[in-house]
PDB file of C-alpha atoms in Angstrom:
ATOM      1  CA  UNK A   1       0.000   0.000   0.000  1.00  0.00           C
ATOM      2  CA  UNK A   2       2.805   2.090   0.784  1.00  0.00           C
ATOM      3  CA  UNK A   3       4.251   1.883  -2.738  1.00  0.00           C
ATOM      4  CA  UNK A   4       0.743   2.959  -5.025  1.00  0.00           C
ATOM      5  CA  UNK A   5      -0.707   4.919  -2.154  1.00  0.00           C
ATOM      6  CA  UNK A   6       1.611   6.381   0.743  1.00  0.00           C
ATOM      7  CA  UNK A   7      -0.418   4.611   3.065  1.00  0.00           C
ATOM      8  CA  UNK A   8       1.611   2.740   5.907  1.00  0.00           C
ATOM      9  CA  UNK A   9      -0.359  -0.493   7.539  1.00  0.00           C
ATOM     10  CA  UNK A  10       0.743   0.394  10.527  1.00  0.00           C
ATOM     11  CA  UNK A  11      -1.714   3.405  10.967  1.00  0.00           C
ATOM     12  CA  UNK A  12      -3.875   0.711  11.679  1.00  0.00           C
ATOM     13  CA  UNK A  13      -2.489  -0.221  14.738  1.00  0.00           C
ATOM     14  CA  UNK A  14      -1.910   3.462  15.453  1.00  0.00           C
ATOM     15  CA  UNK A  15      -5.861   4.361  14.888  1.00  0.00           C
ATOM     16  CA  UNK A  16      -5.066   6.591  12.052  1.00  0.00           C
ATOM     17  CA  UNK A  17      -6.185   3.903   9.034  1.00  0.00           C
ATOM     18  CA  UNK A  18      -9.830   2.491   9.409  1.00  0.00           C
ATOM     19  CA  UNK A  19     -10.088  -1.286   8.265  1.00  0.00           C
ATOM     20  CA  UNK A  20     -12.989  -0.333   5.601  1.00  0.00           C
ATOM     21  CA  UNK A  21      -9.890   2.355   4.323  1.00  0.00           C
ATOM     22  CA  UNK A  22      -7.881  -0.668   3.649  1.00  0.00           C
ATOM     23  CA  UNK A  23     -10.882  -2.543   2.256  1.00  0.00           C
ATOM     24  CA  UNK A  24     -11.124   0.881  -0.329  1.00  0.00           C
ATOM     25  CA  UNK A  25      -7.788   0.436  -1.071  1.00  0.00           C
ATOM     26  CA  UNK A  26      -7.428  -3.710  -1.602  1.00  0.00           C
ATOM     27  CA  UNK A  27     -10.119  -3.093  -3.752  1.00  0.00           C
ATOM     28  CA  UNK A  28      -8.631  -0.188  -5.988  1.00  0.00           C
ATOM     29  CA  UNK A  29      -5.274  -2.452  -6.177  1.00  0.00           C
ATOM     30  CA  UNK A  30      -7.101  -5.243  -7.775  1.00  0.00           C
ATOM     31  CA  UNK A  31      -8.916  -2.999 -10.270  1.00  0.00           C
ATOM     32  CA  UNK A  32      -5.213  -1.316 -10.962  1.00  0.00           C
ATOM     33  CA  UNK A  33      -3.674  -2.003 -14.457  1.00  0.00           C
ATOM     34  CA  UNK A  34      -0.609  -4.047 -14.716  1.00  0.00           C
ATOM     35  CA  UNK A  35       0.278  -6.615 -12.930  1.00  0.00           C
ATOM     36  CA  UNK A  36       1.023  -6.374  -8.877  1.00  0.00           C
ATOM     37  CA  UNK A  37       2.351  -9.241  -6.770  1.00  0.00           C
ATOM     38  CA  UNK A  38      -1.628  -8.995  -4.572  1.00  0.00           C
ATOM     39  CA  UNK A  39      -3.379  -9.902  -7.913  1.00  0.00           C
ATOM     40  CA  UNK A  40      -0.795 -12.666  -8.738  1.00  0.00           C
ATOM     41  CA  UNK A  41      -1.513 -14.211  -5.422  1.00  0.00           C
ATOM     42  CA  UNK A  42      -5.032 -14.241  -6.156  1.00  0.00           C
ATOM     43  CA  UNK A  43      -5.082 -14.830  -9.692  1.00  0.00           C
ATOM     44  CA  UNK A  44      -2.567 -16.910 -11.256  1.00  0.00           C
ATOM     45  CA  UNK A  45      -3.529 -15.331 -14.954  1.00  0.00           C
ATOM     46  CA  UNK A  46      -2.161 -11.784 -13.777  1.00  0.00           C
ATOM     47  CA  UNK A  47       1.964 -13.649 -13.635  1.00  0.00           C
ATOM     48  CA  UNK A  48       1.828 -12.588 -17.642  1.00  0.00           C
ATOM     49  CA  UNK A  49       1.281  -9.310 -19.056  1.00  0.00           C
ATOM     50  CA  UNK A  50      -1.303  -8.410 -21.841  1.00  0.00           C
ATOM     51  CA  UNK A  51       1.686  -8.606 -24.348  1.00  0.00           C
ATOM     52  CA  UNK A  52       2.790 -11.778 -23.249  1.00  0.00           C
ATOM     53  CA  UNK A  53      -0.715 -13.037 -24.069  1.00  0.00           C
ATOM     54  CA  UNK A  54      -0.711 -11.481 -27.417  1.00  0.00           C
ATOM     55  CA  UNK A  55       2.491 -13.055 -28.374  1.00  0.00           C
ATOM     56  CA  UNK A  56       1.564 -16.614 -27.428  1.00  0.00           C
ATOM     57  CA  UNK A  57      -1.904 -15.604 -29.571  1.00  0.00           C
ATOM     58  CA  UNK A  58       1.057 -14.586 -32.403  1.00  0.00           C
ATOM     59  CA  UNK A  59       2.970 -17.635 -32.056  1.00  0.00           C
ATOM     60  CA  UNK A  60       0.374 -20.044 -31.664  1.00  0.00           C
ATOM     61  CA  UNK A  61      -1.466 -19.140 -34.978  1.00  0.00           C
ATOM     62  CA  UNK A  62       2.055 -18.629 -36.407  1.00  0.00           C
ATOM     63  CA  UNK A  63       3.124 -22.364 -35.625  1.00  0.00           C
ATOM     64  CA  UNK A  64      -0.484 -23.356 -36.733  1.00  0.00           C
ATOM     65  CA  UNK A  65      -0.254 -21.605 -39.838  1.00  0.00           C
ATOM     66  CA  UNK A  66       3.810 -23.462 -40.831  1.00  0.00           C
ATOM     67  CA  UNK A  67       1.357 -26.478 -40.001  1.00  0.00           C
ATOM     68  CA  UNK A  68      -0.967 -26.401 -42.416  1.00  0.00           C
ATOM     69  CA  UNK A  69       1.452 -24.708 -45.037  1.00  0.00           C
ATOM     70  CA  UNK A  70       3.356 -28.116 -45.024  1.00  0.00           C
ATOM     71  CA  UNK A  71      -0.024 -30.165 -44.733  1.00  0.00           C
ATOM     72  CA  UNK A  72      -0.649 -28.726 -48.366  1.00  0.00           C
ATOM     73  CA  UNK A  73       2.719 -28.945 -49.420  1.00  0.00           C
ATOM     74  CA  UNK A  74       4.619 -32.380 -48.717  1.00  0.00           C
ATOM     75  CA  UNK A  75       4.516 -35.137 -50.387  1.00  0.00           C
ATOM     76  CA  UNK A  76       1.264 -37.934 -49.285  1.00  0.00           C
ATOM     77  CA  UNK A  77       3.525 -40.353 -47.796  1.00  0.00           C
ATOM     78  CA  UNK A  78       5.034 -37.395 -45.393  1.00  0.00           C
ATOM     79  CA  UNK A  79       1.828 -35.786 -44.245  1.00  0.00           C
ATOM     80  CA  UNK A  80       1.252 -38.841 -41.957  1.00  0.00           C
ATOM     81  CA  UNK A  81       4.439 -37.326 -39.607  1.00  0.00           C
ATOM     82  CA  UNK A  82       3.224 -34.234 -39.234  1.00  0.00           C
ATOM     83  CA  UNK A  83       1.148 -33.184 -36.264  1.00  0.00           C
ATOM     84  CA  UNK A  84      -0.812 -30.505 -35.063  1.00  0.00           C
ATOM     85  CA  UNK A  85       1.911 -28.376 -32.816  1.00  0.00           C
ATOM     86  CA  UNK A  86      -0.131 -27.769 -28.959  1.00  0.00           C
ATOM     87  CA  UNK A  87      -0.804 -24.640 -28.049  1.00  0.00           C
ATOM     88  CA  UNK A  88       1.622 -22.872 -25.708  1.00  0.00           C
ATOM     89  CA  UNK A  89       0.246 -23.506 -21.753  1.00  0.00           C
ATOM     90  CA  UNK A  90      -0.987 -20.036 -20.465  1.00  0.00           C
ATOM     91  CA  UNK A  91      -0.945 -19.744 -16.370  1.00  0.00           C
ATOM     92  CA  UNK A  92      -4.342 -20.023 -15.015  1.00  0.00           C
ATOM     93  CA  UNK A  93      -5.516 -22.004 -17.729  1.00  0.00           C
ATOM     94  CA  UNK A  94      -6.615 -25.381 -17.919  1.00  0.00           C
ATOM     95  CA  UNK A  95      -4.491 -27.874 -19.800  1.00  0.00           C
ATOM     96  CA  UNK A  96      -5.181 -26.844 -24.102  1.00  0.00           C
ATOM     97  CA  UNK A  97      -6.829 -29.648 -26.034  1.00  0.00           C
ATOM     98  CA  UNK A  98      -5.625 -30.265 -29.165  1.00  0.00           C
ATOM     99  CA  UNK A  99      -7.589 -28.776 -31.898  1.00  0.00           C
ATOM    100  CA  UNK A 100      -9.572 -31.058 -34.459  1.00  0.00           C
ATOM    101  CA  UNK A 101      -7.666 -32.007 -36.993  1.00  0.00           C
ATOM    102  CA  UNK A 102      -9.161 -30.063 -39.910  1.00  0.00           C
ATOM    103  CA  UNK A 103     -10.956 -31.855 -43.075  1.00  0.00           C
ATOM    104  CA  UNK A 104     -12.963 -32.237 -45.786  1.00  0.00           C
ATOM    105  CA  UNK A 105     -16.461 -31.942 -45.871  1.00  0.00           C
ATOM    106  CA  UNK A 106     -18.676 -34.496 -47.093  1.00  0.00           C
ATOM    107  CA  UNK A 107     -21.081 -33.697 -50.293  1.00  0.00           C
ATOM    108  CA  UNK A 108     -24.323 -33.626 -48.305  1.00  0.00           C
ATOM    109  CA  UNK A 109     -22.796 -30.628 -45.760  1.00  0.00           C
ATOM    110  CA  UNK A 110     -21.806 -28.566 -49.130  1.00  0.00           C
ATOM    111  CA  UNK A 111     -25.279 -29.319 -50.023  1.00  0.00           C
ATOM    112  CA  UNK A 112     -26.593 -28.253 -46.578  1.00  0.00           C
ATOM    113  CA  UNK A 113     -24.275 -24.859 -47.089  1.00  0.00           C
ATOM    114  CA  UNK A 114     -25.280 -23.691 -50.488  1.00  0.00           C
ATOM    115  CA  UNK A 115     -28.711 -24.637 -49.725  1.00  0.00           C
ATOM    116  CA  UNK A 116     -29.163 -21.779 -47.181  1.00  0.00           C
ATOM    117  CA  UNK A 117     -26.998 -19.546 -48.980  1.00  0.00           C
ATOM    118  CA  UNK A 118     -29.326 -19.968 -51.895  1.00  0.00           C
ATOM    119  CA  UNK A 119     -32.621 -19.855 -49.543  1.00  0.00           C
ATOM    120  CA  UNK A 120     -31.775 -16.778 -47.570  1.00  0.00           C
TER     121      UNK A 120
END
């Protein structure tokens, strides 16, 4: 508190802080922006900055994008080694599941598609 506000705890103790003064004051920390060692305790997403989140966004549609590159461009026989690179693990966040692998759809679904296209 003493850092963002000037405010020692120990007023407190010395009856010049009230406790719903502190409450104020917890509560304007949490709704701070940036990250502060209070919201990482209570919320394990605060340990990364927005930009860290936007550059395992980048990097994760980056490796996606090498992926399907060489899906479309290797030979058949190769395209059976290649697999779907995981997302990279973000705190606070459960355990990614690997995307679907993407394919084809079947004649009746294009069917389906154009049909509504058509109809609307």
């Amino acid at each position: 508190m003493l850092e963002f506000f000037g405010v020692d705890l120990l007023d407190l103790w010395h009856g010049r802080l009230s406790l719903r003064r502190i409450g104020v004051l917890v509560d304007s920390l949490m709704n701070k922006p940036g990250r502060s060692s209070l919201l990482m305790a209570m919320d394990e997403r605060a340990q990364w900055a927005e930009s860290d989140y936007l550059l395992a966004r980048v990097s994760d549609a980056l490796e996606l994008s090498n992926y399907l590159f060489l899906k479309a461009n290797v030979p058949e026989e190769d395209v059976t080694h290649l697999e779907l690179p995981p997302p990279i693990p973000r705190p606070g966040e459960p355990e990614p599941q690997p995307a679907p692998e993407p394919g084809f759809s079947d004649a009746g679904e294009l069917m389906s598609f154009f049909g509504r296209l058509n109809s609307a």
